């Protein structure tokens, strides 16, 4: 021990910033905890809150009109010429493909009011209940992640950040997309990783990639982590194998319907980064991801699984920019990040990102318009005699103000917050060690 | 002080003479004529007993209102007052009009010089550095061309903005907020700088004062809009008429729908400042990087070098504070002067089409370099 150094009085320059930062971080964290304290400190209160919100979600799942995405899935099944693969398992009403049932399903998205018709409400619920279960399962996994990294209190807070978030509610139950299955598998993969089960973690990623492509991009990050963590070569090979198997499974159900499903965005596929673009041009996503993986290999010398997973997804999202609703891919890990680190600036950036992305989503989707002419918020936006508030919303969305000023500013702000949050994550590679 | 520095006042006086000569001899044209016409319309409206409206006169109404009294004085002079479209150059009416209407340029040019002296002296405690800042502003050929040849009235909001910088240095955040927003209402640029000032307001009261200072002129402006019978709809339709305002938003980023480069750059710069900059940085650096980011992101009209005038006093202060960056300063202003939309030597440039892209790219590259350099020199060392 260097006694001389200890004996020296600390200078203002080396004492104040760290001290103040710790205080501010603690105070901020305390203020968040205070707000949620009833629900996160008391197990029963937490369960009651989750139960009430779950009931609310189920009721709205029964009465909200069908989204364009749900209609597209019905159309895909009806056409018989497009891939649907494992997705069909999520939608029980699609199991029965008799002509009369398909006709009934096709008429469902055009029906505005579901509350009065019990059979339609049941149909809507059956379409949305499986994804709701995965939503709930993601909350549970988040709780265990929090408990593993910090304590049950943090676990509950993480679960609530995900489960109470309007982003996930609109993105999961109301749109009815199966992305939440992959989200659940990614979160499960992360839990397995921090529980020192890397091969099982890769298996979860492989299963995710079988359903939708994006979890596959986490596989290189997982392998780099395993390498940094000193895993044996056999474990690395096993992880690569199970991850690649999921990807091959994905290709197995998409490729029989032609290459265009890999290069054209459809409900079941998204633009694949390694395919597409003009001949003899550089595909920006391919270039960006390869460069990112190389940087990851060069710079990451620490065990920072959260930052590695989150920054990979963020970089993919920044490069491919698939649309604001797909931020739910990141949302659970983002919840883990803001709760574990509770840094004022990072929480502000994450909140700004979600707020602006939600606003952008609201504007580009014409207030969550559905094929029935009703918004997912259940006010009419189409039809002959509209109430005055619907006309006002419609006029506002069609105005120059939105098209040429608000939308570019909101979209740019979303992208800027996204870049800043990505920088925040990548910055961790170089400095702050991962908690837990 | 050695060399030319003890004689800096003589240099300034000589340039004052040169600038007056330019006012008298140069023909009325370019942007200058548009300003005179705008001021005359505003004067007519006021004399008719009405308030000029934003929806009629567009976003330049603020500066045109400042110029209107000068135009009114000209109408009272004992000279002929021909129609502006039939004004003959170098006649008594034209010379007197040029003298009166360019006088605000000269006035605010000198005001900026004085404020620069104050600001740099306050930051560096060095008289020599403050003189460097003042002279690089006052004798800069780019500024000389933009102000006295082109007739850029931006110098009016620039001087108001420099006043805000001066108030900020003194910790008078209420006045700083008021001046910044007034400057922004005259020309939109200052709005991009405003959030950066929060990096310097360490306490809640000072933050509150900065916010209150911004709210006050905005409330007054809304009151004036109401009195001039403007509605929100007509105000928001202004960019549809003056489409070039939207050019400030910049390119689409990577071809992404609706995402524009300029707000992304400014917001990302804001993040860099709050996360990575030293806490003892100064207001000049903050204002410079925000405007550099804006200028780098904006395309065409917004990114043209005529709007680079906004950065000129700030970069003068920056170069005075860090003399080793002099080469970047010189190259930046050289490329700004040579950029295709301003280049006074354009007609003599060999193969203008061939050189257009080269000169424009060189100017953008220098802006990017300056932005990077200022960021690097303000990074927190951990």
PDB file of N, CA and C in Angstrom, chain B residues 74-142:
ATOM      1  N   UNK B  74     -34.909  57.385 -44.590  1.00  0.00           N
ATOM      2  CA  UNK B  74     -34.569  57.649 -45.995  1.00  0.00           C
ATOM      3  C   UNK B  74     -35.730  58.372 -46.703  1.00  0.00           C
ATOM      4  N   UNK B  75     -36.971  57.936 -46.378  1.00  0.00           N
ATOM      5  CA  UNK B  75     -38.125  58.573 -47.035  1.00  0.00           C
ATOM      6  C   UNK B  75     -38.261  60.051 -46.629  1.00  0.00           C
ATOM      7  N   UNK B  76     -37.651  60.421 -45.523  1.00  0.00           N
ATOM      8  CA  UNK B  76     -37.737  61.803 -45.052  1.00  0.00           C
ATOM      9  C   UNK B  76     -36.571  62.661 -45.553  1.00  0.00           C
ATOM     10  N   UNK B  77     -35.588  62.044 -46.185  1.00  0.00           N
ATOM     11  CA  UNK B  77     -34.418  62.810 -46.658  1.00  0.00           C
ATOM     12  C   UNK B  77     -34.821  63.704 -47.845  1.00  0.00           C
ATOM     13  N   UNK B  78     -34.171  64.846 -47.949  1.00  0.00           N
ATOM     14  CA  UNK B  78     -34.530  65.751 -49.063  1.00  0.00           C
ATOM     15  C   UNK B  78     -33.892  65.315 -50.384  1.00  0.00           C
ATOM     16  N   UNK B  79     -34.161  64.065 -50.757  1.00  0.00           N
ATOM     17  CA  UNK B  79     -33.685  63.565 -52.063  1.00  0.00           C
ATOM     18  C   UNK B  79     -34.900  62.969 -52.771  1.00  0.00           C
ATOM     19  N   UNK B  80     -34.689  62.655 -54.038  1.00  0.00           N
ATOM     20  CA  UNK B  80     -35.756  62.030 -54.803  1.00  0.00           C
ATOM     21  C   UNK B  80     -36.004  60.625 -54.231  1.00  0.00           C
ATOM     22  N   UNK B  81     -37.242  60.133 -54.262  1.00  0.00           N
ATOM     23  CA  UNK B  81     -37.533  58.781 -53.752  1.00  0.00           C
ATOM     24  C   UNK B  81     -38.178  57.944 -54.844  1.00  0.00           C
ATOM     25  N   UNK B  82     -37.360  57.455 -55.760  1.00  0.00           N
ATOM     26  CA  UNK B  82     -37.939  56.663 -56.856  1.00  0.00           C
ATOM     27  C   UNK B  82     -38.407  55.296 -56.363  1.00  0.00           C
ATOM     28  N   UNK B  83     -39.178  54.633 -57.217  1.00  0.00           N
ATOM     29  CA  UNK B  83     -39.585  53.256 -56.915  1.00  0.00           C
ATOM     30  C   UNK B  83     -38.340  52.380 -56.839  1.00  0.00           C
ATOM     31  N   UNK B  84     -38.325  51.437 -55.911  1.00  0.00           N
ATOM     32  CA  UNK B  84     -37.110  50.621 -55.718  1.00  0.00           C
ATOM     33  C   UNK B  84     -36.722  49.834 -56.965  1.00  0.00           C
ATOM     34  N   UNK B  85     -37.722  49.452 -57.772  1.00  0.00           N
ATOM     35  CA  UNK B  85     -37.410  48.670 -58.977  1.00  0.00           C
ATOM     36  C   UNK B  85     -36.750  49.551 -60.046  1.00  0.00           C
ATOM     37  N   UNK B  86     -36.939  50.867 -59.950  1.00  0.00           N
ATOM     38  CA  UNK B  86     -36.347  51.747 -60.977  1.00  0.00           C
ATOM     39  C   UNK B  86     -35.216  52.609 -60.394  1.00  0.00           C
ATOM     40  N   UNK B  87     -34.623  52.115 -59.322  1.00  0.00           N
ATOM     41  CA  UNK B  87     -33.537  52.856 -58.670  1.00  0.00           C
ATOM     42  C   UNK B  87     -32.272  52.802 -59.537  1.00  0.00           C
ATOM     43  N   UNK B  88     -31.685  53.952 -59.842  1.00  0.00           N
ATOM     44  CA  UNK B  88     -30.455  53.987 -60.659  1.00  0.00           C
ATOM     45  C   UNK B  88     -29.252  54.004 -59.705  1.00  0.00           C
ATOM     46  N   UNK B  89     -28.325  53.085 -59.951  1.00  0.00           N
ATOM     47  CA  UNK B  89     -27.156  52.954 -59.069  1.00  0.00           C
ATOM     48  C   UNK B  89     -26.297  54.221 -59.106  1.00  0.00           C
ATOM     49  N   UNK B  90     -25.614  54.457 -57.991  1.00  0.00           N
ATOM     50  CA  UNK B  90     -24.644  55.554 -57.846  1.00  0.00           C
ATOM     51  C   UNK B  90     -25.249  56.936 -58.033  1.00  0.00           C
ATOM     52  N   UNK B  91     -26.549  57.070 -57.849  1.00  0.00           N
ATOM     53  CA  UNK B  91     -27.173  58.395 -57.824  1.00  0.00           C
ATOM     54  C   UNK B  91     -27.379  58.763 -56.354  1.00  0.00           C
ATOM     55  N   UNK B  92     -27.749  60.029 -56.108  1.00  0.00           N
ATOM     56  CA  UNK B  92     -27.931  60.469 -54.713  1.00  0.00           C
ATOM     57  C   UNK B  92     -28.954  59.603 -53.960  1.00  0.00           C
ATOM     58  N   UNK B  93     -30.138  59.302 -54.577  1.00  0.00           N
ATOM     59  CA  UNK B  93     -31.093  58.446 -53.833  1.00  0.00           C
ATOM     60  C   UNK B  93     -30.513  57.069 -53.510  1.00  0.00           C
ATOM     61  N   UNK B  94     -29.790  56.481 -54.494  1.00  0.00           N
ATOM     62  CA  UNK B  94     -29.252  55.125 -54.275  1.00  0.00           C
ATOM     63  C   UNK B  94     -28.158  55.143 -53.214  1.00  0.00           C
ATOM     64  N   UNK B  95     -27.283  56.120 -53.286  1.00  0.00           N
ATOM     65  CA  UNK B  95     -26.182  56.191 -52.307  1.00  0.00           C
ATOM     66  C   UNK B  95     -26.730  56.450 -50.899  1.00  0.00           C
ATOM     67  N   UNK B  96     -27.697  57.375 -50.818  1.00  0.00           N
ATOM     68  CA  UNK B  96     -28.254  57.671 -49.484  1.00  0.00           C
ATOM     69  C   UNK B  96     -28.994  56.452 -48.933  1.00  0.00           C
ATOM     70  N   UNK B  97     -29.694  55.726 -49.833  1.00  0.00           N
ATOM     71  CA  UNK B  97     -30.407  54.518 -49.389  1.00  0.00           C
ATOM     72  C   UNK B  97     -29.415  53.458 -48.887  1.00  0.00           C
ATOM     73  N   UNK B  98     -28.325  53.267 -49.677  1.00  0.00           N
ATOM     74  CA  UNK B  98     -27.306  52.279 -49.294  1.00  0.00           C
ATOM     75  C   UNK B  98     -26.687  52.657 -47.942  1.00  0.00           C
ATOM     76  N   UNK B  99     -26.405  53.964 -47.806  1.00  0.00           N
ATOM     77  CA  UNK B  99     -25.773  54.441 -46.578  1.00  0.00           C
ATOM     78  C   UNK B  99     -26.674  54.175 -45.362  1.00  0.00           C
ATOM     79  N   UNK B 100     -27.949  54.464 -45.508  1.00  0.00           N
ATOM     80  CA  UNK B 100     -28.869  54.294 -44.374  1.00  0.00           C
ATOM     81  C   UNK B 100     -29.162  52.827 -44.085  1.00  0.00           C
ATOM     82  N   UNK B 101     -29.377  52.067 -45.160  1.00  0.00           N
ATOM     83  CA  UNK B 101     -29.794  50.678 -44.937  1.00  0.00           C
ATOM     84  C   UNK B 101     -28.625  49.771 -44.574  1.00  0.00           C
ATOM     85  N   UNK B 102     -27.402  50.172 -44.973  1.00  0.00           N
ATOM     86  CA  UNK B 102     -26.248  49.354 -44.569  1.00  0.00           C
ATOM     87  C   UNK B 102     -25.662  49.843 -43.238  1.00  0.00           C
ATOM     88  N   UNK B 103     -26.174  50.962 -42.773  1.00  0.00           N
ATOM     89  CA  UNK B 103     -25.664  51.470 -41.504  1.00  0.00           C
ATOM     90  C   UNK B 103     -25.921  50.472 -40.351  1.00  0.00           C
ATOM     91  N   UNK B 104     -27.130  49.826 -40.287  1.00  0.00           N
ATOM     92  CA  UNK B 104     -27.320  48.817 -39.232  1.00  0.00           C
ATOM     93  C   UNK B 104     -26.291  47.694 -39.310  1.00  0.00           C
ATOM     94  N   UNK B 105     -25.882  47.343 -40.540  1.00  0.00           N
ATOM     95  CA  UNK B 105     -24.859  46.291 -40.672  1.00  0.00           C
ATOM     96  C   UNK B 105     -23.577  46.753 -39.985  1.00  0.00           C
ATOM     97  N   UNK B 106     -23.167  47.970 -40.312  1.00  0.00           N
ATOM     98  CA  UNK B 106     -21.938  48.498 -39.733  1.00  0.00           C
ATOM     99  C   UNK B 106     -22.053  48.599 -38.205  1.00  0.00           C
ATOM    100  N   UNK B 107     -23.225  49.084 -37.766  1.00  0.00           N
ATOM    101  CA  UNK B 107     -23.463  49.272 -36.334  1.00  0.00           C
ATOM    102  C   UNK B 107     -23.330  47.944 -35.569  1.00  0.00           C
ATOM    103  N   UNK B 108     -23.981  46.918 -36.091  1.00  0.00           N
ATOM    104  CA  UNK B 108     -23.951  45.625 -35.398  1.00  0.00           C
ATOM    105  C   UNK B 108     -22.625  44.895 -35.618  1.00  0.00           C
ATOM    106  N   UNK B 109     -21.951  45.225 -36.712  1.00  0.00           N
ATOM    107  CA  UNK B 109     -20.609  44.700 -36.958  1.00  0.00           C
ATOM    108  C   UNK B 109     -19.677  45.195 -35.845  1.00  0.00           C
ATOM    109  N   UNK B 110     -19.751  46.477 -35.562  1.00  0.00           N
ATOM    110  CA  UNK B 110     -18.909  47.067 -34.509  1.00  0.00           C
ATOM    111  C   UNK B 110     -19.338  46.537 -33.129  1.00  0.00           C
ATOM    112  N   UNK B 111     -20.662  46.398 -32.942  1.00  0.00           N
ATOM    113  CA  UNK B 111     -21.154  45.871 -31.660  1.00  0.00           C
ATOM    114  C   UNK B 111     -20.599  44.457 -31.424  1.00  0.00           C
ATOM    115  N   UNK B 112     -20.568  43.660 -32.486  1.00  0.00           N
ATOM    116  CA  UNK B 112     -20.031  42.299 -32.367  1.00  0.00           C
ATOM    117  C   UNK B 112     -18.546  42.345 -32.008  1.00  0.00           C
ATOM    118  N   UNK B 113     -17.834  43.276 -32.641  1.00  0.00           N
ATOM    119  CA  UNK B 113     -16.403  43.454 -32.347  1.00  0.00           C
ATOM    120  C   UNK B 113     -16.200  43.749 -30.857  1.00  0.00           C
ATOM    121  N   UNK B 114     -16.991  44.678 -30.322  1.00  0.00           N
ATOM    122  CA  UNK B 114     -16.841  45.068 -28.909  1.00  0.00           C
ATOM    123  C   UNK B 114     -17.191  43.884 -27.989  1.00  0.00           C
ATOM    124  N   UNK B 115     -18.260  43.194 -28.336  1.00  0.00           N
ATOM    125  CA  UNK B 115     -18.668  42.040 -27.512  1.00  0.00           C
ATOM    126  C   UNK B 115     -17.615  40.932 -27.549  1.00  0.00           C
ATOM    127  N   UNK B 116     -17.006  40.755 -28.731  1.00  0.00           N
ATOM    128  CA  UNK B 116     -15.941  39.741 -28.842  1.00  0.00           C
ATOM    129  C   UNK B 116     -14.764  40.089 -27.938  1.00  0.00           C
ATOM    130  N   UNK B 117     -14.408  41.374 -27.955  1.00  0.00           N
ATOM    131  CA  UNK B 117     -13.315  41.830 -27.079  1.00  0.00           C
ATOM    132  C   UNK B 117     -13.620  41.484 -25.626  1.00  0.00           C
ATOM    133  N   UNK B 118     -14.864  41.792 -25.223  1.00  0.00           N
ATOM    134  CA  UNK B 118     -15.279  41.539 -23.832  1.00  0.00           C
ATOM    135  C   UNK B 118     -15.261  40.054 -23.493  1.00  0.00           C
ATOM    136  N   UNK B 119     -15.863  39.284 -24.398  1.00  0.00           N
ATOM    137  CA  UNK B 119     -16.025  37.839 -24.146  1.00  0.00           C
ATOM    138  C   UNK B 119     -14.664  37.156 -24.020  1.00  0.00           C
ATOM    139  N   UNK B 120     -13.785  37.417 -24.975  1.00  0.00           N
ATOM    140  CA  UNK B 120     -12.491  36.718 -24.968  1.00  0.00           C
ATOM    141  C   UNK B 120     -11.614  37.204 -23.814  1.00  0.00           C
ATOM    142  N   UNK B 121     -11.706  38.491 -23.509  1.00  0.00           N
ATOM    143  CA  UNK B 121     -10.937  38.991 -22.370  1.00  0.00           C
ATOM    144  C   UNK B 121     -11.434  38.334 -21.075  1.00  0.00           C
ATOM    145  N   UNK B 122     -12.744  38.181 -20.986  1.00  0.00           N
ATOM    146  CA  UNK B 122     -13.332  37.553 -19.803  1.00  0.00           C
ATOM    147  C   UNK B 122     -12.847  36.097 -19.650  1.00  0.00           C
ATOM    148  N   UNK B 123     -12.783  35.385 -20.778  1.00  0.00           N
ATOM    149  CA  UNK B 123     -12.409  33.958 -20.699  1.00  0.00           C
ATOM    150  C   UNK B 123     -10.910  33.776 -20.491  1.00  0.00           C
ATOM    151  N   UNK B 124     -10.114  34.556 -21.237  1.00  0.00           N
ATOM    152  CA  UNK B 124      -8.668  34.279 -21.254  1.00  0.00           C
ATOM    153  C   UNK B 124      -7.858  35.211 -20.347  1.00  0.00           C
ATOM    154  N   UNK B 125      -8.455  36.317 -19.941  1.00  0.00           N
ATOM    155  CA  UNK B 125      -7.716  37.309 -19.162  1.00  0.00           C
ATOM    156  C   UNK B 125      -6.535  37.867 -19.937  1.00  0.00           C
ATOM    157  N   UNK B 126      -6.596  37.792 -21.252  1.00  0.00           N
ATOM    158  CA  UNK B 126      -5.467  38.251 -22.060  1.00  0.00           C
ATOM    159  C   UNK B 126      -5.959  39.291 -23.065  1.00  0.00           C
ATOM    160  N   UNK B 127      -5.320  40.450 -23.008  1.00  0.00           N
ATOM    161  CA  UNK B 127      -5.735  41.511 -23.939  1.00  0.00           C
ATOM    162  C   UNK B 127      -5.364  41.140 -25.372  1.00  0.00           C
ATOM    163  N   UNK B 128      -4.199  40.517 -25.497  1.00  0.00           N
ATOM    164  CA  UNK B 128      -3.737  40.164 -26.836  1.00  0.00           C
ATOM    165  C   UNK B 128      -4.700  39.174 -27.508  1.00  0.00           C
ATOM    166  N   UNK B 129      -5.164  38.195 -26.729  1.00  0.00           N
ATOM    167  CA  UNK B 129      -6.077  37.203 -27.310  1.00  0.00           C
ATOM    168  C   UNK B 129      -7.416  37.842 -27.681  1.00  0.00           C
ATOM    169  N   UNK B 130      -7.861  38.788 -26.850  1.00  0.00           N
ATOM    170  CA  UNK B 130      -9.133  39.439 -27.177  1.00  0.00           C
ATOM    171  C   UNK B 130      -8.983  40.270 -28.453  1.00  0.00           C
ATOM    172  N   UNK B 131      -7.797  40.839 -28.654  1.00  0.00           N
ATOM    173  CA  UNK B 131      -7.561  41.614 -29.887  1.00  0.00           C
ATOM    174  C   UNK B 131      -7.534  40.681 -31.102  1.00  0.00           C
ATOM    175  N   UNK B 132      -6.913  39.512 -30.912  1.00  0.00           N
ATOM    176  CA  UNK B 132      -6.889  38.530 -32.016  1.00  0.00           C
ATOM    177  C   UNK B 132      -8.326  38.201 -32.426  1.00  0.00           C
ATOM    178  N   UNK B 133      -9.184  37.946 -31.428  1.00  0.00           N
ATOM    179  CA  UNK B 133     -10.581  37.598 -31.722  1.00  0.00           C
ATOM    180  C   UNK B 133     -11.265  38.752 -32.456  1.00  0.00           C
ATOM    181  N   UNK B 134     -11.071  39.969 -31.934  1.00  0.00           N
ATOM    182  CA  UNK B 134     -11.749  41.124 -32.535  1.00  0.00           C
ATOM    183  C   UNK B 134     -11.283  41.359 -33.968  1.00  0.00           C
ATOM    184  N   UNK B 135      -9.967  41.249 -34.181  1.00  0.00           N
ATOM    185  CA  UNK B 135      -9.447  41.520 -35.527  1.00  0.00           C
ATOM    186  C   UNK B 135      -9.838  40.419 -36.511  1.00  0.00           C
ATOM    187  N   UNK B 136      -9.801  39.153 -36.045  1.00  0.00           N
ATOM    188  CA  UNK B 136     -10.175  38.079 -36.978  1.00  0.00           C
ATOM    189  C   UNK B 136     -11.646  38.212 -37.389  1.00  0.00           C
ATOM    190  N   UNK B 137     -12.444  38.819 -36.534  1.00  0.00           N
ATOM    191  CA  UNK B 137     -13.829  39.099 -36.935  1.00  0.00           C
ATOM    192  C   UNK B 137     -13.898  40.297 -37.886  1.00  0.00           C
ATOM    193  N   UNK B 138     -13.235  41.379 -37.511  1.00  0.00           N
ATOM    194  CA  UNK B 138     -13.459  42.649 -38.200  1.00  0.00           C
ATOM    195  C   UNK B 138     -12.752  42.732 -39.554  1.00  0.00           C
ATOM    196  N   UNK B 139     -11.619  42.062 -39.679  1.00  0.00           N
ATOM    197  CA  UNK B 139     -10.892  42.187 -40.963  1.00  0.00           C
ATOM    198  C   UNK B 139     -11.011  40.909 -41.796  1.00  0.00           C
ATOM    199  N   UNK B 140     -11.816  39.986 -41.343  1.00  0.00           N
ATOM    200  CA  UNK B 140     -11.989  38.720 -42.073  1.00  0.00           C
ATOM    201  C   UNK B 140     -12.613  38.979 -43.450  1.00  0.00           C
ATOM    202  N   UNK B 141     -11.940  38.598 -44.539  1.00  0.00           N
ATOM    203  CA  UNK B 141     -12.477  38.878 -45.889  1.00  0.00           C
ATOM    204  C   UNK B 141     -13.846  38.233 -46.114  1.00  0.00           C
ATOM    205  N   UNK B 142     -14.068  37.060 -45.493  1.00  0.00           N
ATOM    206  CA  UNK B 142     -15.366  36.381 -45.648  1.00  0.00           C
ATOM    207  C   UNK B 142     -16.480  37.273 -45.069  1.00  0.00           C
TER     208      UNK B 142
END
